[in-house]
Amino acid sequence: MTTNRTFTMIKPDAVANGHIGAIINDITAAGFKIVAMKYTKLTEETAGQFYAVHAARPFYKDLVSFMSSGPIVAMILEKDNAIEDFRTLIGATNPADAAEGTIRNKYAVSIDANAVHGSDSDENAQIEGDFFFTAAERF
Ligand code: CMP
């Protein structure tokens, strides 16, 4: 099923470096509507659950540690072709490879501290949105 929603987090590096406002501005200027938004903090346990799909990867431990190191902003976003358009807006996972003008090019620090998360499929957008938001918290 193709939907018009994606899920994102502004990661601890971008929150700590004061980029929440600029990133939300870039997201809404690109035509995304915010369906749900939450300022919160992951624990090692909840970060581990969120990234369970990467549990076997060598970077998993560092990823979980980093993602639970400070507050994040979780959002569900809506736009036609949301998954693909959002991934274009944020740029490559490694900021060293992210195209000029993308969110990761402008605000990311490293491959772990890469400013934002973006869902890679409709199915994962649904799962990830459900992880943070109840039905009553989105509309
Ligand atoms: P994200 O899109 O949130 O999903 C998994 C995260 O793992 C990714 O962003 C990166 O921040 C982090 N990561 C660290 N090393 C790697 C790697 N070699 N390949 C992919 N993701 C990595």
Coordinates of C-alpha atoms and ligand atoms in Angstrom, one line a residue:
M1 CA 0.0 0.0 0.0
T2 CA 1.3 3.5 -0.9
T3 CA 0.5 6.2 1.6
N4 CA 1.2 9.9 1.6
R5 CA 2.8 9.9 5.1
T6 CA 6.3 9.5 6.4
F7 CA 7.9 9.6 9.9
T8 CA 10.9 11.6 11.0
M9 CA 12.9 12.4 14.1
I10 CA 15.1 15.5 14.6
K11 CA 18.0 13.6 16.2
P12 CA 19.9 14.6 19.4
D13 CA 22.8 16.3 17.6
A14 CA 20.5 18.7 15.7
V15 CA 18.4 19.4 18.8
A16 CA 21.6 20.1 20.9
N17 CA 23.0 22.3 18.1
G18 CA 19.9 24.5 18.0
H19 CA 18.5 23.4 14.6
I20 CA 15.0 22.4 15.5
G21 CA 13.4 25.6 14.1
A22 CA 15.5 25.7 10.9
I23 CA 14.8 22.0 10.2
I24 CA 11.0 22.3 10.7
N25 CA 11.1 25.4 8.5
D26 CA 12.9 23.4 5.7
I27 CA 10.3 20.6 6.1
T28 CA 7.2 22.8 5.9
A29 CA 8.8 25.0 3.1
A30 CA 9.1 21.8 1.1
G31 CA 5.4 21.2 1.3
F32 CA 5.1 18.7 4.1
K33 CA 2.2 19.1 6.6
I34 CA 2.9 18.2 10.2
V35 CA 0.3 15.6 11.3
A36 CA 1.8 14.9 14.7
M37 CA 4.7 16.2 16.7
K38 CA 6.4 15.3 20.0
Y39 CA 9.5 16.6 21.9
T40 CA 10.7 13.6 23.9
K41 CA 13.8 11.5 24.8
L42 CA 14.5 7.9 24.0
T43 CA 16.0 5.6 26.6
E44 CA 18.5 2.9 25.7
E45 CA 15.6 0.5 25.8
T46 CA 13.2 2.4 23.6
A47 CA 16.0 3.4 21.2
G48 CA 17.0 -0.3 21.0
Q49 CA 13.4 -1.2 20.2
F50 CA 13.0 1.5 17.6
Y51 CA 16.1 0.4 15.8
A52 CA 15.6 -3.4 16.4
V53 CA 15.7 -3.9 12.6
H54 CA 19.5 -2.9 12.8
A55 CA 20.3 -5.1 15.8
A56 CA 22.7 -7.3 13.9
R57 CA 24.6 -4.4 12.3
P58 CA 28.0 -3.4 13.7
F59 CA 26.8 0.2 14.3
Y60 CA 23.8 -0.8 16.4
K61 CA 25.3 -0.2 19.8
D62 CA 26.7 3.2 18.9
L63 CA 23.4 4.1 17.2
V64 CA 21.3 3.2 20.3
S65 CA 23.7 5.0 22.6
F66 CA 23.7 8.2 20.5
M67 CA 19.9 8.2 19.9
S68 CA 19.3 8.0 23.7
S69 CA 21.9 10.7 24.5
G70 CA 19.5 13.7 24.4
P71 CA 16.0 14.9 23.4
I72 CA 14.6 14.4 19.9
V73 CA 11.6 15.7 18.0
A74 CA 9.4 13.0 16.5
M75 CA 6.9 13.9 13.7
I76 CA 4.5 12.3 11.3
L77 CA 4.5 14.3 8.0
E78 CA 2.1 14.3 5.1
K79 CA 2.7 15.1 1.4
D80 CA 2.1 13.4 -1.9
N81 CA 5.0 11.0 -2.5
A82 CA 6.1 11.6 1.1
I83 CA 8.7 8.8 1.6
E84 CA 10.7 9.6 -1.6
D85 CA 10.3 13.4 -1.4
F86 CA 11.4 13.4 2.2
R87 CA 14.5 11.3 1.6
T88 CA 15.4 13.7 -1.2
L89 CA 15.0 16.6 1.1
I90 CA 17.2 15.2 3.9
G91 CA 20.0 13.8 1.6
A92 CA 22.2 10.7 1.9
T93 CA 22.6 8.9 5.3
N94 CA 26.3 9.9 5.5
P95 CA 26.4 13.7 5.5
A96 CA 29.7 13.6 3.6
D97 CA 27.6 12.3 0.6
A98 CA 24.5 14.4 1.2
A99 CA 23.7 16.8 -1.8
E100 CA 24.2 20.5 -1.4
G101 CA 21.2 22.2 0.3
T102 CA 19.8 19.0 1.9
I103 CA 19.0 19.0 5.6
R104 CA 21.9 16.6 6.3
N105 CA 24.3 18.6 4.2
K106 CA 23.4 21.7 6.2
Y107 CA 23.0 20.4 9.8
A108 CA 24.4 16.9 10.2
V109 CA 27.7 16.2 12.0
S110 CA 28.5 12.5 11.2
I111 CA 26.8 9.3 10.0
D112 CA 25.4 8.7 13.5
A113 CA 24.8 12.3 14.3
N114 CA 23.1 12.9 11.0
A115 CA 20.4 15.4 12.1
V116 CA 17.3 13.6 11.0
H117 CA 15.7 10.2 10.4
G118 CA 13.4 9.5 7.5
S119 CA 11.4 6.3 6.9
D120 CA 12.5 4.1 4.1
S121 CA 9.1 2.6 3.2
D122 CA 5.4 3.1 3.7
E123 CA 5.3 0.0 5.9
N124 CA 8.1 1.4 8.2
A125 CA 6.6 4.9 8.3
Q126 CA 3.4 3.3 9.7
I127 CA 5.4 1.2 12.2
E128 CA 7.6 4.1 13.3
G129 CA 4.7 6.5 13.6
D130 CA 2.8 4.0 15.7
F131 CA 5.9 3.7 18.0
F132 CA 5.6 7.3 19.1
F133 CA 2.0 8.3 18.6
T134 CA -1.4 6.9 19.7
A135 CA -4.4 7.2 17.4
A136 CA -5.6 10.2 19.5
E137 CA -2.3 12.1 18.9
R138 CA -2.6 12.3 15.1
F139 CA -5.4 13.6 12.9
Ligands
CMP1 P1 18.7 6.4 10.3 O1 18.0 6.7 9.0 O2 18.1 7.0 11.5 O3 18.7 4.8 10.4 C1 19.7 4.0 11.0 C2 20.9 4.9 11.4 O4 22.1 4.2 11.7 C3 21.2 5.8 10.3 O5 20.2 6.8 10.2 C4 22.6 6.3 10.7 O6 22.5 7.5 11.5 C5 23.2 5.2 11.5 N1 24.3 4.5 10.9 C6 25.6 4.4 11.4 N2 26.4 3.8 10.6 C7 25.7 3.4 9.5 C8 26.0 2.7 8.3 N3 27.2 2.2 8.1 N4 25.0 2.5 7.4 C9 23.7 3.0 7.7 N5 23.4 3.6 8.8 C10 24.3 3.9 9.7

